[in-house]
Short mmCIF file of C-alpha atoms in Angstrom, two decimals:
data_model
loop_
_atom_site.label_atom_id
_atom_site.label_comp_id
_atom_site.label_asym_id
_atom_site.label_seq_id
_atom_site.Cartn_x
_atom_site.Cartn_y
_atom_site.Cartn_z
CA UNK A 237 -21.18 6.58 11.19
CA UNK A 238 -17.59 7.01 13.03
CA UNK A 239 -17.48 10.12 15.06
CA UNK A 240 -15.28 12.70 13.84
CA UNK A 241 -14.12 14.05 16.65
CA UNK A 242 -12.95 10.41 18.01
CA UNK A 243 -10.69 10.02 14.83
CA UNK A 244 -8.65 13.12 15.43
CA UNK A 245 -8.47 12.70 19.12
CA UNK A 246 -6.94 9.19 17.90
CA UNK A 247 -4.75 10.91 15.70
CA UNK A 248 -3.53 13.99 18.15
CA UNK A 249 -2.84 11.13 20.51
CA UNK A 250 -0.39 8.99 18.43
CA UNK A 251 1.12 12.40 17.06
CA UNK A 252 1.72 13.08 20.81
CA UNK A 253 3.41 9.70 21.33
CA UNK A 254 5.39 10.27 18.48
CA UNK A 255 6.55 13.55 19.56
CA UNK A 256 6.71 12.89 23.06
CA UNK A 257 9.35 10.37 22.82
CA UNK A 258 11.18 12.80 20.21
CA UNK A 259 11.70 15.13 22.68
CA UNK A 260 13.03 13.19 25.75
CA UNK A 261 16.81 12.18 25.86
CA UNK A 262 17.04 8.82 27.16
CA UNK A 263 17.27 5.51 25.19
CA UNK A 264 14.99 2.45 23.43
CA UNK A 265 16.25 -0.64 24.08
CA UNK A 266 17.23 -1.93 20.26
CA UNK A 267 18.86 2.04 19.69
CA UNK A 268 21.66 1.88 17.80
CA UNK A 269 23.40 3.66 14.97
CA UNK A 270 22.17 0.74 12.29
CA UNK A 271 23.99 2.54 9.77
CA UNK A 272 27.19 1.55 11.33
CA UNK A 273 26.41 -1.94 12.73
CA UNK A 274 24.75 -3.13 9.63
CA UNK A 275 26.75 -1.33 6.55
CA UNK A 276 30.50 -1.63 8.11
CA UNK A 277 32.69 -3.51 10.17
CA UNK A 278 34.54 -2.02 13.17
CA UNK A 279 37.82 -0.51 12.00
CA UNK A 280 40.77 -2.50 12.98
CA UNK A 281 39.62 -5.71 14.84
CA UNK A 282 37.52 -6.96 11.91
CA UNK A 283 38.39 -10.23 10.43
CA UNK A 284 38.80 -10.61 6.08
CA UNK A 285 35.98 -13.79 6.72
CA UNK A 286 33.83 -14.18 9.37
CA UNK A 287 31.02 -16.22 9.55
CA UNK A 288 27.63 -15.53 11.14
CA UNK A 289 23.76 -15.87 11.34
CA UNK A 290 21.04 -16.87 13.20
CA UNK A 291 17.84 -18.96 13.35
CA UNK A 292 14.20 -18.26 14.35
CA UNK A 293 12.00 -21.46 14.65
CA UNK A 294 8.51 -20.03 15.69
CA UNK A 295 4.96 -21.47 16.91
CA UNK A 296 1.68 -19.56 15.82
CA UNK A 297 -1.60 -20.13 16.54
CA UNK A 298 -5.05 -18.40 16.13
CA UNK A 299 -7.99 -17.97 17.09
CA UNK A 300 -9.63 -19.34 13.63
CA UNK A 301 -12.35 -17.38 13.85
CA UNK A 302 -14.70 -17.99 10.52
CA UNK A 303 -17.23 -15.67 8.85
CA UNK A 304 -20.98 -16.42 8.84
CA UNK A 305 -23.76 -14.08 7.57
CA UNK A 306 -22.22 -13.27 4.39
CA UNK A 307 -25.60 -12.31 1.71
CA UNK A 308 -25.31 -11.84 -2.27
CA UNK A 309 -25.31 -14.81 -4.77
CA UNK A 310 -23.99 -18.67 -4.46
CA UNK A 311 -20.16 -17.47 -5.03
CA UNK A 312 -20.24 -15.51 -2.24
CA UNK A 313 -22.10 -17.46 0.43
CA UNK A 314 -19.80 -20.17 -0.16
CA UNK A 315 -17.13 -18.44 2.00
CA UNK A 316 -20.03 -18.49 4.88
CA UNK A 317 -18.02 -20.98 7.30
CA UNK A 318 -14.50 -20.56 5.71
CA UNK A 319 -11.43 -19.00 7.65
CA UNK A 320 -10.29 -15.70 6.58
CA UNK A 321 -6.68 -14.67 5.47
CA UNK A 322 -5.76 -12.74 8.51
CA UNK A 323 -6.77 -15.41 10.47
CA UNK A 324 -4.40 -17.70 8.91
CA UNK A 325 -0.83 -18.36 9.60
CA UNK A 326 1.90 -16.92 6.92
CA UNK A 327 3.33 -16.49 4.28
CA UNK A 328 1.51 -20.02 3.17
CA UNK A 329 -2.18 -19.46 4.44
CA UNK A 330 -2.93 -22.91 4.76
CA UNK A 331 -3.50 -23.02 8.19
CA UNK A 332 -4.72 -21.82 11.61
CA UNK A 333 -2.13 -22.64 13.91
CA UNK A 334 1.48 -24.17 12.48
CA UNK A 335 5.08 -24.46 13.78
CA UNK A 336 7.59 -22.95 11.27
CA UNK A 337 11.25 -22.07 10.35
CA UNK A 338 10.81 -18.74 9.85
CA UNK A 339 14.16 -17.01 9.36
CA UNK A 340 17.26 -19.08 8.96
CA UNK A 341 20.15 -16.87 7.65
CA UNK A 342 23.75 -17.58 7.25
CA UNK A 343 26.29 -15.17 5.64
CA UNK A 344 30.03 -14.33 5.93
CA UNK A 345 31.07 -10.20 6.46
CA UNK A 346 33.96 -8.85 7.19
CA UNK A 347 36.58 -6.62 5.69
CA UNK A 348 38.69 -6.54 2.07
CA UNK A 349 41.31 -4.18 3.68
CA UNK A 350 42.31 -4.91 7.31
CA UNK A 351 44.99 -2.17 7.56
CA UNK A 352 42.43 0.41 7.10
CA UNK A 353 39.19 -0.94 6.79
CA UNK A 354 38.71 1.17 3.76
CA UNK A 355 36.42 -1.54 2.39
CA UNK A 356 33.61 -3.62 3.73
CA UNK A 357 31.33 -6.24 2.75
CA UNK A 358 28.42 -8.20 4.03
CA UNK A 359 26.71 -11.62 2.45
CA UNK A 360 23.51 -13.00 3.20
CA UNK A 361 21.59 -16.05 2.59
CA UNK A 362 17.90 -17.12 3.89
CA UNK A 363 16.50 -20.45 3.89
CA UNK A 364 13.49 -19.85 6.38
CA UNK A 365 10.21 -19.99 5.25
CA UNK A 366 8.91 -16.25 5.65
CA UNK A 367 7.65 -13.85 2.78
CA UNK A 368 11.11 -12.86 1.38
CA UNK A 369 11.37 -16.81 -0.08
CA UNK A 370 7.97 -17.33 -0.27
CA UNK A 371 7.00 -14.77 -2.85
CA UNK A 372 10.23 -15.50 -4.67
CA UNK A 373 9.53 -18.92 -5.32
CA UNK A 374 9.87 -20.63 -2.44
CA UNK A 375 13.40 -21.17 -2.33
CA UNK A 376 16.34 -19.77 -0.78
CA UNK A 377 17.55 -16.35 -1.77
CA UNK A 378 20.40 -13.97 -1.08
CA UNK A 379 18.91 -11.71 1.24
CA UNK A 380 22.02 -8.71 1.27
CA UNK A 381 24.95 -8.48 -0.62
CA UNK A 382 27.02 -5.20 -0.61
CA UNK A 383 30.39 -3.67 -0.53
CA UNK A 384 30.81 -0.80 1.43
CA UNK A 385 33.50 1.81 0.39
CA UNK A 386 34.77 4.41 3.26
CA UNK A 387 36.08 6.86 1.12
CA UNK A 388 36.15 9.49 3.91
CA UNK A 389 34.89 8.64 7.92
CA UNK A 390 34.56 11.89 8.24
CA UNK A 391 32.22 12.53 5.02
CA UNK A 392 30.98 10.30 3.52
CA UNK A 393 30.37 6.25 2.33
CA UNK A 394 29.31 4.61 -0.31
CA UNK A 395 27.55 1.18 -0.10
CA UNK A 396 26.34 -0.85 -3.53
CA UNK A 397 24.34 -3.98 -4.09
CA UNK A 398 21.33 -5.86 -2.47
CA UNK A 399 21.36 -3.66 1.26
CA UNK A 400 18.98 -2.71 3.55
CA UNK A 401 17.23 0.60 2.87
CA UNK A 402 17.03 3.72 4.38
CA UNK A 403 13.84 4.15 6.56
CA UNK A 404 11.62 3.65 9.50
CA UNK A 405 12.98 2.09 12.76
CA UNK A 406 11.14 -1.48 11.97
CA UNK A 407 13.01 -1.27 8.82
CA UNK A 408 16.62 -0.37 9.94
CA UNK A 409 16.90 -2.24 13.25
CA UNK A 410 18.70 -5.53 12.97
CA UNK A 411 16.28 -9.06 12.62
CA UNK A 412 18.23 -10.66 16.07
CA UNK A 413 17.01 -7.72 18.32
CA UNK A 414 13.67 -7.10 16.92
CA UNK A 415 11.17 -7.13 19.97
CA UNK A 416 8.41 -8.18 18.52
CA UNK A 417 7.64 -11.62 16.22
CA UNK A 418 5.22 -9.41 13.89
CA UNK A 419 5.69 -6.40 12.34
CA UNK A 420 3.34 -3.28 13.16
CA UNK A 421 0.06 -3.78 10.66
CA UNK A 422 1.18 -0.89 8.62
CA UNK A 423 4.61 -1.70 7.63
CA UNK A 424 3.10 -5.22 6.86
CA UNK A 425 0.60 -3.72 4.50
CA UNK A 426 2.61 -0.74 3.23
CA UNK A 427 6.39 -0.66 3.37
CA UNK A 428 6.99 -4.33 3.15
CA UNK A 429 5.63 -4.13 -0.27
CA UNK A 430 4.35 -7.15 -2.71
CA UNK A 431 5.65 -6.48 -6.13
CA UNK A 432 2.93 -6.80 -8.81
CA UNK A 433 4.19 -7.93 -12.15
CA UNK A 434 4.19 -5.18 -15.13
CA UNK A 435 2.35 -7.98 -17.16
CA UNK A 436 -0.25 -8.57 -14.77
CA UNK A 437 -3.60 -8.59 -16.06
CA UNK A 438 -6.40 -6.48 -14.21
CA UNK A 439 -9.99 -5.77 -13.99
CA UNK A 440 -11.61 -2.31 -13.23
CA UNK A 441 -13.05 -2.70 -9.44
CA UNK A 442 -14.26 0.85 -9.55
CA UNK A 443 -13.48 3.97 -6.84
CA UNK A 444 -9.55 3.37 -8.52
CA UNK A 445 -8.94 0.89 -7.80
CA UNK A 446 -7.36 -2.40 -9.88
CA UNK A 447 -8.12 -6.67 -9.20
CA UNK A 448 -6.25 -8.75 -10.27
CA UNK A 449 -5.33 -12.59 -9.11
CA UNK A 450 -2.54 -13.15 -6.30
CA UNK A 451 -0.68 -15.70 -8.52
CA UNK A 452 3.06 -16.66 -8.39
CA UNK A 453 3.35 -15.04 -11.94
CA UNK A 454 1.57 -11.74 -11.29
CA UNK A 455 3.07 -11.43 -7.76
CA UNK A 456 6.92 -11.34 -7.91
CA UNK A 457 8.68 -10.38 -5.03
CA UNK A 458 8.91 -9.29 -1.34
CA UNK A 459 10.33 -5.92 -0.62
CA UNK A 460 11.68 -6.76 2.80
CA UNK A 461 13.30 -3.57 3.68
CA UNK A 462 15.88 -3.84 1.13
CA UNK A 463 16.17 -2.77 -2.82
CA UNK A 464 19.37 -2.95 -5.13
CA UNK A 465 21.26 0.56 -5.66
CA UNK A 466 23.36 2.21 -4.12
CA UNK A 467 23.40 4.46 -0.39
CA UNK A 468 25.63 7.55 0.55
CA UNK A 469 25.71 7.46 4.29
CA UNK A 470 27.73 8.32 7.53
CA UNK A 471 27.29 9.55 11.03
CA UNK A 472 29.18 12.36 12.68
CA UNK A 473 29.74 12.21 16.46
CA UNK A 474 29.62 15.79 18.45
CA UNK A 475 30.25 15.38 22.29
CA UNK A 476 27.52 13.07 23.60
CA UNK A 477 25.86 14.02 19.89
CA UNK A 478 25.61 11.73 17.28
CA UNK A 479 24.19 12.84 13.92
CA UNK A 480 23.47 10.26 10.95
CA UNK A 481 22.19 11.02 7.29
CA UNK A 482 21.57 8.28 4.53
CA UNK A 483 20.24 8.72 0.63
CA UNK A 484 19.72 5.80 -1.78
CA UNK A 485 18.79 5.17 -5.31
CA UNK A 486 17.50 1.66 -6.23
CA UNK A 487 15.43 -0.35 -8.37
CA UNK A 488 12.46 -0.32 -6.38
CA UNK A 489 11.85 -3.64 -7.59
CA UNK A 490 11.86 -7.79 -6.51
CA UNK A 491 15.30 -8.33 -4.64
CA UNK A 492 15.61 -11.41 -7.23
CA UNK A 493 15.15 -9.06 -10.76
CA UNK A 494 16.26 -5.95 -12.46
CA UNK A 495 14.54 -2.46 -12.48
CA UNK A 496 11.06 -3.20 -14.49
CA UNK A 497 9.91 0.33 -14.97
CA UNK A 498 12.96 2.24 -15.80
CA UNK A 499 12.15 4.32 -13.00
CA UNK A 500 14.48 4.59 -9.90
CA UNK A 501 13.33 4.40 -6.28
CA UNK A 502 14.53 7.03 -3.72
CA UNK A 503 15.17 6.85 -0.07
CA UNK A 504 16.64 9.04 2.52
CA UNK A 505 16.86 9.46 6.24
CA UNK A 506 18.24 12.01 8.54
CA UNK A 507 18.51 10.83 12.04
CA UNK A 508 19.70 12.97 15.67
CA UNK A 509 20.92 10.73 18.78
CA UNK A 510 21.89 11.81 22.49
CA UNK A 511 24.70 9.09 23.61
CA UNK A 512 24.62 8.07 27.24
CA UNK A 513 27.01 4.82 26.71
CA UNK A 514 27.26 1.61 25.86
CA UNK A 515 27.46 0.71 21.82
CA UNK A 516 26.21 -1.77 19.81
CA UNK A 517 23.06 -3.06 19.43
CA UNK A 518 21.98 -2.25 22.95
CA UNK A 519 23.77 0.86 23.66
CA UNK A 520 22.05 3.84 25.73
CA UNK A 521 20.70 6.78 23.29
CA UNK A 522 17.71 8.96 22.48
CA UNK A 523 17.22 9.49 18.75
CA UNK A 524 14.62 10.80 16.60
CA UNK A 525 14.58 10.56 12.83
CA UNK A 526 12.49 11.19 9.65
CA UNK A 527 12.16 9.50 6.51
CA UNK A 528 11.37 8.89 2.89
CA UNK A 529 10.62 6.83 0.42
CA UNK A 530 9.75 7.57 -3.43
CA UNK A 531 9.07 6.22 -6.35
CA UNK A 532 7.10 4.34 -9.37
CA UNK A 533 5.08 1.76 -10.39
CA UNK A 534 3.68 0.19 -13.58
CA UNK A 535 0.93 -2.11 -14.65
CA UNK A 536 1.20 -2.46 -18.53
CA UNK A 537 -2.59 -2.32 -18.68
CA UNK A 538 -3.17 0.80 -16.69
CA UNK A 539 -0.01 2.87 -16.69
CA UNK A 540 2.87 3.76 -14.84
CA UNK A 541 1.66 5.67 -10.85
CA UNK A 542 3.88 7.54 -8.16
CA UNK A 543 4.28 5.82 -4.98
CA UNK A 544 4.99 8.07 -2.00
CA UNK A 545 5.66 7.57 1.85
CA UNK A 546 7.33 9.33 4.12
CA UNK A 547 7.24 9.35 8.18
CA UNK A 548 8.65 10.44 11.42
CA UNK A 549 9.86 8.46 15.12
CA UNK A 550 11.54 8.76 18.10
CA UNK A 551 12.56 6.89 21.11
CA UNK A 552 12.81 6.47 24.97
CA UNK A 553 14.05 4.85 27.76
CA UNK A 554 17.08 3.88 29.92
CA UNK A 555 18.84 0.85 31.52
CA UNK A 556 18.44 -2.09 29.44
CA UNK A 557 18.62 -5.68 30.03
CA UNK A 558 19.32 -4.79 33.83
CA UNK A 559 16.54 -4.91 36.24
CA UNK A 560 14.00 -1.77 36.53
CA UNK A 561 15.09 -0.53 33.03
CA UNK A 562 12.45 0.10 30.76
CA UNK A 563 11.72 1.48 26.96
CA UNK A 564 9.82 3.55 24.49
CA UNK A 565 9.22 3.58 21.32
CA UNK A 566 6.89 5.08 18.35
CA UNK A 567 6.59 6.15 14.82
CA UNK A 568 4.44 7.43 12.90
CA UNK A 569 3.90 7.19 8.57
CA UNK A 570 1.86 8.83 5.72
CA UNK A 571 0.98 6.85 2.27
CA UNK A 572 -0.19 7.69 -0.90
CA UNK A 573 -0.60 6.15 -4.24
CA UNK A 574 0.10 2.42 -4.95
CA UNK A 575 -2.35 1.05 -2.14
CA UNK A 576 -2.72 -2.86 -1.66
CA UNK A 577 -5.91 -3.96 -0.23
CA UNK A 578 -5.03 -7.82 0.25
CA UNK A 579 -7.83 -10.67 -0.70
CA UNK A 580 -10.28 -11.78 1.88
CA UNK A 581 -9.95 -15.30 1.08
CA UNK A 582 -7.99 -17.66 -0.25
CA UNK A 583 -9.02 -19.21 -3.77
CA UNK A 584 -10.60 -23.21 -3.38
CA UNK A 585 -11.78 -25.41 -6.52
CA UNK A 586 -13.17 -27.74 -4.39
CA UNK A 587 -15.92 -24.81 -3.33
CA UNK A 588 -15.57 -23.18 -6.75
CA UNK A 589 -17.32 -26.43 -8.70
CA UNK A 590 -19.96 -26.59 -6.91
CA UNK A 591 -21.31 -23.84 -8.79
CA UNK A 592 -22.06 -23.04 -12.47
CA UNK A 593 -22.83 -19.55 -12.45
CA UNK A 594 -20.01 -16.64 -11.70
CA UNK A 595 -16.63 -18.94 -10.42
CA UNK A 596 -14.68 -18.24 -7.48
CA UNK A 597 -10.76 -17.35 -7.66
CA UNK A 598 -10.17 -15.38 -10.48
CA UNK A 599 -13.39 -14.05 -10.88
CA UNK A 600 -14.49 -13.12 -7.38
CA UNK A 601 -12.96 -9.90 -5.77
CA UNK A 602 -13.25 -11.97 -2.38
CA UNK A 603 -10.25 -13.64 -3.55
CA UNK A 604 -8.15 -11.18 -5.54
CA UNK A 605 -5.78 -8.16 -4.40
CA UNK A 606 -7.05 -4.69 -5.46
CA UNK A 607 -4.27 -1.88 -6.13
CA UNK A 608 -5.37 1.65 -5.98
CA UNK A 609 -2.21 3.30 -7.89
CA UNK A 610 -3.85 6.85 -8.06
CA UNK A 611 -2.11 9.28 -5.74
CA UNK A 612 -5.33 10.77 -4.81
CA UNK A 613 -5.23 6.85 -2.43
CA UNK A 614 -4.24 8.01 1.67
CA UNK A 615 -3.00 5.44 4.42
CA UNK A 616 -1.89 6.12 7.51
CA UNK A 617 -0.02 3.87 10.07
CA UNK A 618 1.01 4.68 13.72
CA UNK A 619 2.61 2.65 16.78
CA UNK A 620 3.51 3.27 20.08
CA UNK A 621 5.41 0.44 22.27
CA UNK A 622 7.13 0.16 25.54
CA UNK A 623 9.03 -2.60 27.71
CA UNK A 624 9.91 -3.22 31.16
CA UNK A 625 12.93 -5.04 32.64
CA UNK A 626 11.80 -7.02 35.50
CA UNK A 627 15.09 -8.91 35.80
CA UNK A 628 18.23 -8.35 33.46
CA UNK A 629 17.10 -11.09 31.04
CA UNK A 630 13.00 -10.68 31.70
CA UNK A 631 11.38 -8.26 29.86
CA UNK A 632 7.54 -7.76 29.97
CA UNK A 633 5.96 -5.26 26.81
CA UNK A 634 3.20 -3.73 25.56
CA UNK A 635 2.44 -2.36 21.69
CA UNK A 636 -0.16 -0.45 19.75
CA UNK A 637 -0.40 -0.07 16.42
CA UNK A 638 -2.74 1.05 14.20
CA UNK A 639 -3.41 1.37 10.35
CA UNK A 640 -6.22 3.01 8.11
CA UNK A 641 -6.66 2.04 4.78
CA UNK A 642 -7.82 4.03 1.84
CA UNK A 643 -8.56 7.04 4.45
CA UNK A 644 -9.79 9.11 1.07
CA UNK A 645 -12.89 6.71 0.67
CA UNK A 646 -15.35 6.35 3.50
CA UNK A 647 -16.70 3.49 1.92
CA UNK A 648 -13.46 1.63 1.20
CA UNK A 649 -11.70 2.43 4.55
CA UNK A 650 -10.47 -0.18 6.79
CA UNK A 651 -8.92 0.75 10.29
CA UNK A 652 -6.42 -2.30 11.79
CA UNK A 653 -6.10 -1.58 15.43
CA UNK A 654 -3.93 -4.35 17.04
CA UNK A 655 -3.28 -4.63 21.22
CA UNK A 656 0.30 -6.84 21.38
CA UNK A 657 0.82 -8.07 24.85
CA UNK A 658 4.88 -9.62 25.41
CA UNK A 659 7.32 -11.18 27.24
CA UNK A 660 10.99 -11.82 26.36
CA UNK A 661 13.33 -14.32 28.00
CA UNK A 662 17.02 -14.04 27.58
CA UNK A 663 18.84 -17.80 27.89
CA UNK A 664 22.16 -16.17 27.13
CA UNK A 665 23.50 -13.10 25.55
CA UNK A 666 22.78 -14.60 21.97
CA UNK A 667 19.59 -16.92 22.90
CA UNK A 668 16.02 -15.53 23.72
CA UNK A 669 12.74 -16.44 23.91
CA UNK A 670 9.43 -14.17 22.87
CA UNK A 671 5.89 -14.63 23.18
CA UNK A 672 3.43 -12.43 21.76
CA UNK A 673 -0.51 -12.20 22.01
CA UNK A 674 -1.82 -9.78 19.66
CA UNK A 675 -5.45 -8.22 20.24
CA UNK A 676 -6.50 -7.62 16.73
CA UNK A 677 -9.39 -5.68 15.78
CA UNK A 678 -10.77 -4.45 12.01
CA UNK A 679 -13.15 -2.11 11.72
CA UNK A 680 -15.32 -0.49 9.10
CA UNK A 681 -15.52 3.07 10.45
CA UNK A 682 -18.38 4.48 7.85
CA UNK A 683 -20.56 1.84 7.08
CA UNK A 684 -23.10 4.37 5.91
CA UNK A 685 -20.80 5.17 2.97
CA UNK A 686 -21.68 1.79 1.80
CA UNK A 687 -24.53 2.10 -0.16
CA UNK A 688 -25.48 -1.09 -1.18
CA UNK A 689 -27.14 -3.46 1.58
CA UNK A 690 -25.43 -6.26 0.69
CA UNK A 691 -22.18 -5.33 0.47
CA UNK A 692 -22.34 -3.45 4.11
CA UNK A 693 -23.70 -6.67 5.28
CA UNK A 694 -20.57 -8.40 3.40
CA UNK A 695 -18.34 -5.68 4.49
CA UNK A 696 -18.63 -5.58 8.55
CA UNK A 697 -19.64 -9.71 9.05
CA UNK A 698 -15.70 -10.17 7.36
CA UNK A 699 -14.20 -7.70 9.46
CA UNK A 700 -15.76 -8.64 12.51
CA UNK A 701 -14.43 -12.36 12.09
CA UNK A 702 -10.82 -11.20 12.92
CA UNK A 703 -9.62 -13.50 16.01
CA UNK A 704 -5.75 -13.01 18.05
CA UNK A 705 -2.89 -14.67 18.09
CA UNK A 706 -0.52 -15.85 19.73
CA UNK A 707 3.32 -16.11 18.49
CA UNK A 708 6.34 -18.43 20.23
CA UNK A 709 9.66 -17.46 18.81
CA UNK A 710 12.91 -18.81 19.53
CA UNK A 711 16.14 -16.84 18.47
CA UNK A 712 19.61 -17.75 18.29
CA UNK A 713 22.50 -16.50 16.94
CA UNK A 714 25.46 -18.08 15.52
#
C-alpha cells in the first residue's frame, strides 16, 4: 500500500513550487498579458485585415510497449500482446510512431475602427489533424471567432463569440510560444475536456461511475480551451504593476453546437504581474494568478452533475532568448465531479470474433470511457517546469507534471507522473524547432484496495506497460 506520508510530502512539494515561484518577481519566458495579445489589437497601428497563422508539422514516436499477463476470461486475455492507448500516437490511435500535421491555422484579425480601435476582431480556422478536428468530425473547424468591444480602456471590455477562455497558464498562453509539444497530463485529462453526448447511452460500472462506448456519436467535441459566450476583461497598469481580471459565461459545450443542457458555464481569472520590460509575447514579468471554472453536465440516462475546477500558478525567471537567461514555471489545479477515466484499449473486430462468449468493444470496460459525474469524484494535477538559455536561440528544459485520478477511491486511483526532458532551437524569430522526451510513468498507488485478484493483476500489468516518447515539432509562423 502507498505510504502516506510520501503522498503529502509529494503534495507540500508541488504546493511549494507553486508558491515559490508566486512569490519571486522576475519573469517566465512565454509571460505575457494574453488578455491583451490574444483578445485586441494594438491601438492605432492595427490594420482593418491582416492575415496570419502558423503551422506545426510534428514527428512522434513511442516506445510501444504492450501488455502481457493480463488474467480473467477469453475477452480479456485477448488484449495480452496488444498496444495500449497511451502508448499510441493521437488523436487517431492507430499507431506507435507517425509523422503528422498537427496544427495548421490561418485566420485574418485586425480592427473595425482604426481611428480608435474601439472594436476588434479575430478569425480562426484549423485544418491540422489534432483533437479539436478530430473529435468534430475530422474536418476543418473555426477554431475562434470574436469581436471585441473596448467600451472603456480604463474599465472594462467586452469580447463575444467562439474565444479562448479564461484559465490556467497552458490554457491562456498563445499555441506559437508554447514550450512544450504536449500538454501537462492533467490538463489533457481534465480541462481539455471530451464532450459526451446528452443521448449517450450508459451502463452502471459501479463506485459512480458511468461506461459507455467512445463513438463519434456519443463523443462530440473537443473543449480546447475555448467555449462560446461572452468575457468582461481588462488589465490596469500601476507603475511597474500590471493587474488583469477576466469573467465569462458560455455554453460549456462542443465549439461546433449550441448549449445542450440549458446550463451556462462560468469562468474567471484574476491575475497580478511585476513589469521589468519588453512586451509581447516574450516580455520580462513575474505574475501569479488564480482561476475558475464552473459548470454542468447531463447524460439523459443518469441526470444532469456539477462540474467544478479551480487552481492557482505563478512564474519565474529573467533574460529570455539571450544567453544565460533562464525560466520558471508551475501551477497547480483541484477537480471534482465530471471525471473521465479514458479506455485502455482501442476496440478490434478482428480480435472480437474470435470469441462467442462476452464481445469486446461495446461490451468490455477495457475499451469504453467511464464518467464519474458525482461531485463526491477528486483529481488533482500539478507541474513544475524550467528552461535555460544556452545561446539566444538554444534553449535546454526540464518539466514535471503529475496527475491523480479519482483521489476519493483507493481502488480506482491512478497517479500519471511524467519526466519531460527539451530542447528548443530558434531558426529565426518566427521559426523553431522542439524536441521532447517524456518519462512517463502510471502507477496504481493502493493496490490493496483492489479486492479482487484478478482485477489487481489486470490493474498494475496495464499500468506498468506505459513506455516514453519522444516528440519533433516544427513551428512556423506566417
Amino acid at each position: 500500500m502507498k505510504n502516506p506520508s510520501k503522498t503529502v510530502f509529494a503534495k507540500s512539494m508541488l504546493a511549494a513550487a507553486v508558491a515559490a515561484s508566486m512569490g519571486l518577481a522576475a519573469q517566465s519566458a512565454e509571460a505575457a498579458n494574453w488578455l491583451q495579445l490574444y483578445n485586441t489589437s494594438p491601438p492605432g497601428v492595427s490594420k482593418p485585415v491582416n492575415v496570419w497563422g502558423f503551422i506545426q508539422p510534428d514527428y512522434a514516436t513511442t516506445s510501444g510497449n504492450t501488455v502481457s499477463g493480463l488474467q480473467g476470461p477469453p475477452s480479456v486475455r485477448a488484449f495480452n500482446g496488444a498496444v495500449p492507448n497511451f502508448n499510441l500516437i493521437g488523436p487517431n490511435l492507430s499507431s506507435t510512431n507517425s509523422f503528422n500535421l498537427l496544427r495548421g491555422r490561418i485566420g485574418v484579425r485586425g480592427t473595425l475602427s482604426p481611428l480608435d480601435n474601439k472594436v476588434d476582431y479575430f478569425f480562426l480556422t484549423e485544418f491540422g489533424n489534432n483533437g479539436m478536428t478530430y473529435f468534430a468530425g475530422q474536418h476543418p473547424v473555426v477554431s475562434d471567432a470574436f469581436v471585441t468591444w473596448n467600451a472603456d480602456p480604463k474599465l472594462v471590455r467586452f469580447s463575444l463569440g467562439l474565444q479562448k477562455v479564461p484559465g490556467s497558464w497552458e490554457s491562456r498562453v498563445g499555441i506559437p510560444v508554447l514550450p512544450f509539444v504536449n500538454y501537462s497530463t492533467a490538463s489533457l485529462q481534465n480541462t481539455l475536456e471530451r464532450f459526451i453526448d446528452p443521448k449517450t447511452q450508459v451502463t452502471s460500472a459501479g463506485n459512480g461511475g458511468y461506461q459507455f462506448i467512445p463513438s463519434s456519436s456519443n463523443v462530440t467535441g473537443y473543449g480546447s480551451y475555448r467555449d462560446i459566450g461572452l468575457k468582461v476583461f481588462n488589465w490596469f497598469d500601476r507603475g511597474p504593476w500590471e493587474y488583469a481580471y477576466a469573467f465569462m459565461v458560455g455554453n460549456g459545450g462542443p465549439i461546433t453546437a449550441t448549449n445542450n443542457n440549458n446550463g451556462m458555464d462560468t469562468y474567471g481569472m484574476l491575475r497580478m504581474s511585476y513589469v521589468f520590460g519588453g512586451k509581447g509575447a516574450y516580455r520580462n514579468d513575474a505574475g501569479a494568478w488564480v482561476w475558475f471554472h464552473n459548470g454542468q453536465r447531463k447524460i439523459d440516462q443518469i441526470g444532469t452533475y456539477k462540474l467544478n475546477r479551480w487552481g492557482v500558478g505563478g512564474e519565474y525567471g529573467r533574460h529570455q532568448r539571450q544567453a544565460g537567461g533562464y525560466i520558471m514555471h508551475a501551477g497547480y489545479m483541484q477537480a471534482s465531479g465530471w471525471i473521465l477515466a479514458p479506455a485502455p484499449f482501442q476496440y478490434d473486430a478482428s480480435v472480437a470474433s474470435q470469441y462467442s462468449g462476452q464481445a469486446l468493444g461495446g461490451y468490455n470496460n477495457l475499451t469504453q470511457w467511464t464518467i464519474y459525474p458525482g461531485s463526491d469524484n477528486k483529481a488533482w494535477g500539478a507541474y513544475i517546469q524550467g528552461g535555460y538559455y544556452v545561446t539566444h536561440n538554444v534553449q535546454l528544459q526540464l518539466r514535471y507534471d503529475q496527475y491523480n485520478r479519482l483521489t476519493n477511491n483507493a481502488a480506482l486511483e491512478r497517479d500519471f507522473k511524467t519526466w519531460t526532458l527539451g530542447a528548443q532551437y530558434f531558426l529565426t524569430k518566427s521559426t523553431r524547432l522542439t524536441l521532447n522526451y517524456a518519462i512517463q510513468k502510471l502507477d496504481v498507488p493502493h493496490p490493496d484496495a483492489i479486492t479482487n485478484p484478478v482485477q489487481r493483476n489486470n490493474a498494475q500489468q496495464i499500468a506498468n506497460s506505459m513506455g516514453n516518447r519522444i516528440d519533433l515539432e516544427l513551428t512556423a509562423v506566417f
